[in-house]
XYZ file of C-alpha atoms in Angstrom:
572
model
C -37.603 139.245 -145.631
C -33.915 138.791 -145.244
C -32.287 138.721 -148.724
C -29.484 136.520 -147.508
C -32.004 133.862 -146.416
C -33.705 133.906 -149.850
C -30.402 133.528 -151.570
C -29.563 130.495 -149.388
C -32.875 128.847 -150.149
C -32.410 129.404 -153.848
C -28.952 127.938 -153.688
C -30.189 124.819 -151.896
C -32.993 124.409 -154.433
C -30.604 124.760 -157.294
C -28.281 122.138 -155.793
C -31.139 119.638 -155.396
C -32.312 120.338 -158.900
C -28.833 119.756 -160.197
C -28.634 116.437 -158.331
C -31.937 115.327 -159.850
C -30.728 116.261 -163.306
C -27.453 114.369 -162.793
C -29.292 111.289 -161.449
C -31.610 111.279 -164.414
C -28.692 111.589 -166.750
C -26.951 108.667 -165.005
C -30.009 106.443 -165.336
C -30.392 107.411 -168.968
C -26.716 106.694 -169.457
C -27.063 103.194 -167.996
C -29.998 102.517 -170.225
C -27.964 103.675 -173.134
C -25.172 101.348 -172.130
C -27.587 98.416 -171.896
C -28.983 99.217 -175.283
C -25.510 99.432 -176.749
C -24.738 95.946 -175.313
C -27.516 94.498 -177.445
C -26.518 96.563 -180.474
C -23.916 95.173 -182.901
C -22.768 98.390 -184.516
C -25.751 98.187 -186.806
C -28.218 98.132 -183.920
C -28.643 94.292 -183.898
C -29.943 92.430 -180.814
C -27.481 89.717 -179.689
C -28.314 86.247 -178.326
C -28.383 86.039 -174.526
C -28.985 82.262 -174.081
C -29.435 78.926 -175.893
C -31.355 75.940 -174.550
C -31.397 72.457 -176.133
C -34.358 70.106 -175.866
C -32.055 67.530 -174.192
C -29.328 68.029 -171.606
C -28.534 64.309 -171.764
C -29.543 61.585 -174.188
C -29.117 57.814 -174.607
C -29.071 56.414 -178.140
C -28.148 53.161 -179.854
C -25.493 52.899 -182.518
C -27.097 53.686 -185.863
C -29.656 56.110 -184.416
C -30.142 59.621 -185.800
C -31.427 62.403 -183.549
C -32.790 65.838 -184.469
C -31.953 68.364 -181.747
C -34.108 71.448 -181.122
C -32.523 74.698 -179.935
C -34.391 77.566 -178.246
C -32.590 80.883 -178.798
C -33.300 83.942 -176.630
C -34.257 86.744 -176.701
C -37.109 86.330 -179.107
C -36.083 89.510 -180.920
C -32.434 88.486 -181.342
C -31.342 89.760 -184.702
C -29.310 86.653 -185.689
C -30.639 83.396 -184.214
C -28.454 81.147 -186.397
C -26.639 78.324 -184.545
C -24.064 75.676 -185.453
C -23.916 72.088 -184.098
C -20.630 70.258 -183.513
C -19.538 67.031 -181.771
C -16.387 66.303 -179.795
C -15.829 62.829 -181.298
C -16.215 61.953 -184.946
C -15.594 58.297 -184.027
C -19.049 58.056 -182.493
C -21.103 60.823 -184.141
C -21.542 62.473 -187.529
C -23.171 65.880 -187.953
C -25.634 65.360 -190.780
C -26.857 68.980 -190.743
C -24.835 71.494 -188.743
C -27.550 74.153 -188.969
C -30.586 72.122 -187.878
C -28.875 69.785 -185.400
C -29.421 66.466 -187.165
C -26.757 64.042 -185.898
C -26.163 60.333 -186.523
C -24.477 58.201 -183.864
C -22.266 55.161 -184.387
C -20.464 52.798 -182.018
C -18.490 49.816 -183.323
C -16.421 49.381 -180.176
C -16.776 46.940 -177.305
C -18.573 49.174 -174.811
C -20.795 52.230 -174.596
C -19.320 55.581 -175.639
C -19.947 59.207 -174.663
C -20.248 62.143 -177.070
C -20.797 65.832 -176.296
C -22.993 67.738 -178.729
C -22.429 71.508 -178.717
C -24.700 74.232 -180.102
C -23.058 77.652 -180.630
C -24.653 81.011 -181.538
C -23.278 82.480 -184.747
C -23.837 86.176 -183.951
C -20.600 86.656 -182.047
C -22.209 86.474 -178.603
C -20.340 83.206 -177.876
C -23.442 81.725 -176.238
C -23.507 77.868 -176.190
C -25.494 74.882 -174.980
C -24.373 71.241 -174.691
C -25.885 67.771 -174.461
C -24.078 64.651 -173.232
C -25.018 61.635 -175.359
C -24.423 58.001 -174.364
C -24.048 55.816 -177.459
C -24.816 52.169 -176.757
C -23.665 49.285 -178.931
C -25.841 48.398 -181.869
C -28.690 46.012 -181.359
C -27.475 42.821 -183.039
C -29.159 41.931 -186.305
C -31.157 38.737 -186.106
C -29.750 35.879 -188.166
C -32.778 33.861 -189.208
C -32.802 30.527 -190.953
C -35.238 27.705 -191.512
C -34.775 24.077 -190.612
C -31.541 22.897 -188.971
C -27.971 24.002 -188.589
C -24.706 22.694 -187.122
C -25.824 19.079 -186.677
C -22.863 17.277 -185.156
C -21.909 14.221 -183.120
C -19.427 14.648 -180.302
C -17.836 12.365 -177.726
C -19.486 11.147 -174.562
C -17.272 10.199 -171.633
C -17.262 6.570 -172.809
C -17.491 6.570 -176.593
C -18.060 2.815 -176.739
C -21.586 3.158 -175.342
C -22.413 6.867 -175.601
C -22.400 9.820 -177.982
C -23.536 13.458 -177.776
C -25.702 14.838 -180.586
C -26.134 18.608 -180.910
C -27.967 20.774 -183.432
C -29.754 24.091 -183.981
C -33.407 24.173 -184.930
C -35.989 26.794 -185.821
C -38.519 24.991 -183.606
C -38.573 24.222 -179.901
C -39.968 20.693 -180.256
C -37.635 18.265 -182.029
C -37.234 14.525 -182.487
C -33.886 12.708 -182.618
C -34.005 9.405 -184.513
C -31.167 6.885 -184.569
C -30.488 3.250 -185.317
C -27.795 0.796 -186.314
C -26.525 1.776 -189.753
C -27.637 -1.587 -191.154
C -31.250 -0.970 -190.175
C -33.702 0.208 -192.798
C -35.866 2.128 -190.341
C -35.021 4.381 -187.419
C -35.866 2.192 -184.448
C -35.218 4.740 -181.724
C -36.935 8.115 -181.361
C -36.329 10.667 -178.628
C -38.255 13.872 -178.034
C -35.891 16.795 -177.485
C -36.988 20.264 -176.420
C -34.561 22.958 -177.497
C -33.390 25.914 -175.447
C -33.804 29.366 -176.938
C -30.383 30.855 -177.465
C -29.449 33.955 -175.485
C -26.189 34.519 -177.321
C -25.664 37.858 -178.991
C -23.020 40.414 -179.788
C -22.060 41.225 -183.347
C -25.165 39.446 -184.555
C -27.968 37.452 -183.044
C -29.311 34.143 -184.247
C -32.885 33.210 -183.543
C -32.763 29.452 -182.957
C -33.230 26.689 -180.404
C -30.128 24.876 -179.252
C -30.835 21.131 -178.983
C -28.613 18.560 -177.341
C -28.971 14.927 -176.310
C -26.510 12.426 -174.870
C -27.166 8.926 -176.191
C -26.409 5.990 -173.898
C -26.615 2.214 -174.144
C -25.068 2.056 -177.617
C -23.260 -0.977 -179.020
C -19.441 -0.799 -178.947
C -17.726 -0.713 -182.331
C -20.911 -0.031 -184.277
C -21.828 2.450 -186.985
C -25.015 4.385 -186.241
C -27.084 6.620 -188.438
C -29.199 9.475 -187.114
C -31.312 12.430 -188.149
C -33.414 15.150 -186.513
C -36.976 16.235 -187.252
C -39.579 18.863 -186.469
C -43.206 19.101 -187.556
C -42.091 20.922 -190.695
C -38.597 19.651 -191.540
C -36.366 16.552 -191.649
C -32.569 16.706 -191.716
C -30.224 14.646 -193.844
C -29.027 11.288 -192.480
C -25.696 11.346 -190.659
C -23.459 8.709 -189.089
C -21.019 8.129 -186.249
C -18.950 5.149 -185.144
C -18.762 4.124 -181.505
C -15.469 3.041 -179.984
C -14.700 -0.584 -179.318
C -14.672 -1.669 -175.716
C -11.223 -1.596 -174.144
C -11.452 -4.605 -171.852
C -9.623 -7.843 -171.175
C -11.235 -9.553 -174.163
C -10.310 -6.805 -176.645
C -8.024 -8.032 -179.416
C -5.239 -6.092 -181.069
C -7.542 -5.345 -183.988
C -10.230 -4.120 -181.583
C -7.882 -1.476 -180.239
C -6.682 -0.207 -183.608
C -8.138 3.056 -184.875
C -7.143 6.410 -186.388
C -7.894 9.972 -185.399
C -7.140 13.436 -186.761
C -6.054 16.687 -185.095
C -6.668 20.021 -186.828
C -6.694 23.619 -185.591
C -6.684 27.322 -186.396
C -9.079 27.572 -189.304
C -10.219 31.110 -188.383
C -13.043 30.759 -190.828
C -14.835 33.908 -191.932
C -18.177 33.646 -193.632
C -18.431 32.749 -197.264
C -14.886 31.580 -198.060
C -15.133 28.106 -199.560
C -11.366 27.605 -199.487
C -11.366 27.458 -195.693
C -13.831 24.590 -195.478
C -12.143 22.874 -198.416
C -8.884 22.688 -196.450
C -10.551 20.500 -193.828
C -11.949 18.119 -196.419
C -8.621 17.983 -198.262
C -6.598 17.196 -195.137
C -9.042 14.516 -194.013
C -9.008 12.957 -197.478
C -5.206 13.105 -197.716
C -4.960 11.353 -194.370
C -7.415 8.650 -195.400
C -5.483 8.083 -198.619
C -2.269 7.632 -196.661
C -3.982 5.260 -194.242
C -5.280 3.207 -197.169
C -1.726 2.892 -198.490
C -0.364 1.827 -195.090
C -0.110 -1.958 -195.160
C 0.428 -2.054 -191.379
C -2.858 -0.266 -190.630
C -5.531 -2.784 -189.689
C -8.203 -0.093 -189.441
C -8.740 2.056 -192.519
C -11.312 4.526 -191.168
C -11.012 7.959 -189.575
C -13.953 8.225 -187.151
C -12.679 10.984 -184.854
C -11.286 14.494 -185.305
C -10.065 16.760 -182.528
C -10.282 20.381 -183.604
C -7.870 22.132 -181.280
C -9.260 25.663 -181.190
C -9.882 28.753 -183.307
C -12.695 27.315 -185.352
C -13.721 30.821 -186.400
C -12.033 34.174 -186.810
C -14.427 36.216 -184.667
C -16.351 34.218 -182.124
C -18.941 36.971 -181.719
C -20.188 36.538 -185.284
C -22.728 33.756 -185.564
C -22.560 33.684 -189.349
C -19.002 32.341 -189.071
C -20.228 29.483 -186.865
C -23.070 28.876 -189.276
C -20.563 28.652 -192.108
C -18.551 26.085 -190.120
C -21.729 24.059 -189.775
C -21.661 23.456 -193.529
C -18.441 21.408 -193.284
C -19.292 18.051 -194.952
C -17.225 15.928 -192.560
C -19.574 16.853 -189.691
C -22.005 14.369 -191.238
C -19.741 11.344 -190.709
C -17.046 12.279 -188.187
C -17.117 12.650 -184.422
C -15.744 16.107 -183.631
C -14.168 16.937 -180.277
C -13.911 20.724 -180.317
C -11.355 22.368 -178.027
C -11.853 26.042 -177.295
C -9.445 28.632 -178.712
C -8.916 32.322 -178.105
C -10.763 33.314 -181.296
C -13.733 31.238 -180.159
C -14.106 33.458 -177.113
C -15.050 37.069 -177.693
C -15.340 40.369 -175.820
C -18.799 41.009 -174.448
C -20.115 44.522 -173.738
C -16.694 45.704 -172.624
C -13.072 44.659 -172.908
C -12.892 43.357 -169.350
C -15.320 40.514 -169.919
C -15.294 37.666 -172.396
C -17.784 34.962 -173.162
C -17.967 31.736 -175.161
C -21.700 31.304 -175.562
C -21.591 30.753 -179.338
C -19.004 27.997 -178.853
C -21.127 26.272 -176.219
C -24.208 26.648 -178.412
C -22.488 24.944 -181.353
C -20.312 22.093 -180.100
C -21.291 18.628 -178.876
C -19.281 17.885 -175.740
C -20.052 15.816 -172.648
C -21.799 17.773 -169.934
C -20.874 16.925 -166.360
C -24.142 18.426 -165.111
C -26.162 16.002 -167.242
C -24.188 12.816 -166.680
C -21.543 12.402 -164.008
C -19.632 9.540 -165.544
C -17.331 9.369 -162.540
C -18.657 10.598 -159.220
C -15.090 10.713 -157.915
C -14.503 13.785 -160.105
C -15.777 16.409 -157.695
C -13.999 19.594 -158.777
C -16.535 21.974 -160.270
C -14.936 23.341 -163.413
C -16.101 25.056 -166.592
C -17.680 22.576 -169.068
C -15.172 23.637 -171.720
C -12.768 21.259 -169.945
C -13.766 17.674 -170.654
C -12.430 14.183 -171.323
C -13.433 11.012 -173.124
C -12.151 7.521 -173.873
C -12.100 6.206 -177.436
C -10.879 2.593 -177.727
C -7.687 2.498 -175.640
C -6.902 6.234 -175.519
C -7.871 8.697 -172.805
C -8.245 12.192 -174.273
C -8.250 15.193 -171.929
C -9.249 18.525 -173.483
C -8.323 21.702 -171.615
C -9.658 25.229 -172.001
C -6.685 27.555 -171.655
C -8.698 30.682 -172.447
C -10.520 30.040 -169.189
C -7.436 31.305 -167.403
C -7.096 34.289 -169.714
C -10.675 35.225 -168.876
C -9.983 34.704 -165.184
C -6.873 36.872 -165.331
C -9.078 39.830 -166.064
C -10.786 39.434 -162.706
C -7.657 38.409 -160.828
C -8.599 34.725 -160.448
C -5.826 33.104 -162.501
C -4.139 31.102 -159.744
C -7.415 29.885 -158.300
C -8.809 28.782 -161.656
C -5.549 27.212 -162.779
C -5.175 25.279 -159.534
C -8.769 24.123 -159.949
C -8.004 22.952 -163.484
C -4.943 20.989 -162.359
C -6.933 19.382 -159.544
C -9.678 18.414 -161.986
C -7.053 16.940 -164.349
C -5.665 14.736 -161.568
C -9.149 13.560 -160.616
C -9.882 12.609 -164.237
C -6.679 10.573 -164.490
C -7.329 8.857 -161.156
C -10.948 8.042 -162.047
C -9.897 6.410 -165.332
C -6.694 4.757 -164.168
C -6.427 1.269 -165.652
C -9.015 1.960 -168.366
C -6.645 3.195 -171.065
C -3.252 2.453 -172.628
C -2.381 5.887 -174.019
C -2.933 9.388 -172.685
C -3.301 12.416 -174.992
C -3.802 15.997 -173.788
C -5.062 18.738 -176.111
C -5.394 22.455 -175.529
C -5.203 25.506 -177.763
C -2.299 27.475 -176.306
C 0.836 25.494 -177.011
C 3.189 24.047 -174.400
C 6.431 24.465 -176.324
C 6.906 26.169 -179.674
C 9.973 25.095 -181.630
C 12.989 24.704 -179.378
C 11.937 27.039 -176.559
C 9.376 27.023 -173.798
C 6.269 28.863 -174.948
C 5.811 32.447 -173.884
C 2.709 31.332 -172.036
C 4.843 29.155 -169.765
C 2.439 26.233 -170.059
C 5.152 23.576 -170.191
C 6.514 24.796 -166.870
C 3.010 24.693 -165.412
C 2.238 21.148 -166.524
C 5.369 19.049 -167.016
C 5.541 17.590 -163.478
C 1.943 16.384 -163.715
C 2.472 14.987 -167.211
C 5.690 13.251 -166.162
C 3.973 11.552 -163.239
C 0.945 10.223 -165.130
C 2.934 9.475 -168.312
C 1.237 11.633 -170.939
C 2.206 10.352 -174.386
C 1.364 13.378 -176.543
C 0.658 16.923 -175.316
C -0.845 18.815 -178.244
C -1.015 22.599 -178.492
C -1.819 24.993 -181.312
C -2.199 28.782 -181.707
C 1.287 29.486 -183.133
C 0.215 28.554 -186.707
C 3.541 26.746 -187.153
C 4.169 23.027 -186.727
C 6.775 21.837 -184.246
C 7.610 18.642 -182.357
C 9.896 18.197 -179.394
C 12.042 15.274 -178.518
C 10.570 13.210 -175.675
C 10.897 15.353 -172.538
C 11.075 14.164 -168.946
C 11.953 16.427 -166.030
C 12.899 19.199 -168.477
C 15.477 16.991 -170.212
C 15.400 15.398 -173.647
C 15.142 11.603 -173.789
C 15.888 8.946 -176.356
C 13.204 8.235 -178.911
C 10.564 5.763 -177.847
C 11.221 2.060 -178.396
C 9.261 -1.076 -177.679
C 11.607 -1.727 -174.778
C 11.640 1.752 -173.290
C 9.474 4.850 -173.535
C 10.221 7.807 -171.278
C 8.795 11.315 -171.432
C 6.157 13.253 -173.319
C 6.282 14.494 -176.904
C 4.977 18.061 -177.174
C 3.371 18.946 -180.499
C 2.235 22.264 -181.944
C -0.222 21.792 -184.779
C 0.044 23.709 -188.057
C -2.795 25.971 -189.095
C -5.631 24.733 -191.274
C -6.106 28.217 -192.706
C -4.313 29.332 -195.852
C -2.706 27.588 -198.787
C -1.625 24.020 -198.456
C 2.163 23.899 -198.588
C 5.053 21.655 -197.647
C 6.341 22.227 -194.112
C 10.133 21.974 -193.833
C 12.217 21.385 -190.705
C 14.369 24.417 -189.911
C 16.592 22.215 -187.704
C 16.933 24.699 -184.869
C 18.052 22.064 -182.374
C 17.605 22.400 -178.635
C 14.410 20.716 -177.466
C 13.185 20.494 -181.030
C 13.027 17.350 -183.124
C 11.200 19.247 -185.894
C 10.782 23.024 -186.034
C 8.601 23.781 -189.031
C 8.655 26.702 -191.412
C 6.103 29.406 -190.798
C 2.868 29.651 -192.710
C 2.545 26.021 -193.734
C -0.899 24.480 -193.697
C -1.473 20.933 -192.543
C -2.869 18.514 -190.013
C -1.896 15.558 -187.860
C -3.305 12.065 -188.037
C -2.541 9.232 -185.642
C -2.501 5.451 -186.055
C -3.246 3.675 -182.778
C -2.635 -0.024 -182.090
C -2.261 -2.126 -178.984
C 1.520 -1.725 -179.213
C 2.190 1.820 -180.413
C 0.784 5.172 -181.491
C 2.254 6.898 -184.542
C 1.792 10.564 -185.472
C 1.925 11.742 -189.095
C 2.129 15.340 -190.298
C 0.233 15.632 -193.578
C 0.988 18.627 -195.801
C 0.287 19.709 -199.365
C -1.104 17.089 -201.743
C -1.086 14.530 -198.957
C 2.677 14.545 -198.546
C 3.866 13.264 -195.181
C 6.347 15.801 -193.803
C 7.095 14.336 -190.369
C 6.338 11.303 -188.231
C 7.117 9.907 -184.794
C 6.046 6.968 -182.651
C 5.467 6.271 -178.982
C 5.210 2.708 -177.754
C 2.769 1.492 -175.157
C 4.345 1.639 -171.721
C 3.759 -0.213 -168.523
C 1.423 1.918 -166.415
C 1.018 -0.552 -163.589
C 3.397 1.430 -161.408
C 1.174 4.496 -161.496
C -1.423 4.148 -158.759
C -2.913 7.590 -159.217
C -2.093 11.061 -157.978
C -1.768 11.220 -154.230
C -1.278 7.452 -153.906
């Protein structure tokens, strides 16, 4: 055998053997590297993954959830984890080691929170869960019997009245009769509607409402409501006297009150006491007035902001305890606090307001078929004696602004206003408009621009008083016509509209002083004063009185009845 050939074969074998040895060493080296990756200096096995029992979760505010984390590999040396959240506004980590987390949402819409679980062995492995936190389910406000029993105006208060109340039963009976009668001669079965209102709390009741018709003009009626298990206290209302050709001067005389901005919370007796005090002060002043032929106060217009937070039923329930509801007709005008945000900030609702107040409902009784504009029921009108009252909802436009419908809704409201005036032309001697947002505050046009929006219409149909609120400060303008001040009203000549801003009913009763700022202002009151307005109405004039602390009269003005025969209606 050739020795050179053997040597070559040996060399080739040795090379292959060397390659095998190197390959084996490489594989062993990789394995060693992998083992070292799972060793933490002390030979510990690190975490390679974390998995939570939920990748996403929906909870309700107030809920607590216990997360479960699966840590791999099974033989990981340190399987400790830590839970955190990205928003402490909506979640609280009760136990960071076990994953017990409580969720909270006091906002106006649903919120999102990310829950993070992190390995504590230095591997930096994590897992997350996205949690949607819904608003809290409203607590149910339960009560027995009746609540918020009130009488409100019908379109013609000489023959009609609206009675509204809350009941714990669906089947109710409304009883009423002339106040001189010993027994309740008239009984009406009323089936309540289960309320659907909810937000900050939820009340479990039936809303009941009935519009009485065929009543006697100028009569005092008593009424009560019943169920199979309860009977309410007896309450009263006084119908208006008929304003017709046979009506005497005494028939037309009456008094009414205007209050606003109580912002009542629950449980504060001083708030309700202010209403009673102001009504009593006004009645005392009327009693002392030798020129007043009528000494009663049958009607009160509450010009918005009955409560502080319209979404809280307990505040409405507290309002329902006001004693004057048992003997006074209340015409409630909607304010911004009476609306409230619903589900999110871009939507508002007024369901509590509509559930509580007694106002005429165009869907139930079209008093004038010539009023065809379909508008929110929070805009309404009524006639009491010789005065036409038109109540406007200005928050309706604020709500519409959010959806870009301001011009359309406002134009609809103005058209409805004109139709109301036309339909009642010749049936009244004075015209009063009330809405919550003021027209003019002090000596300047209100920031809301409402005077600019309305003055041409008011000038044409000869509005006597345009009453606003919201500013919490009393003010009165000089008579205004075509944006210019006019002489004070006289029996011989009355031109223009007086624009009033009511003081707040909230707070301490105090004297309101004129700051004498001039301009459009006849009286520009000091801030923070508490008070109300009462009006004496006769066949010849209407006089406004500002009543302040201890019944003191702080301001007054008069408009005389004017000749309206020249006004044939809008568009005529």
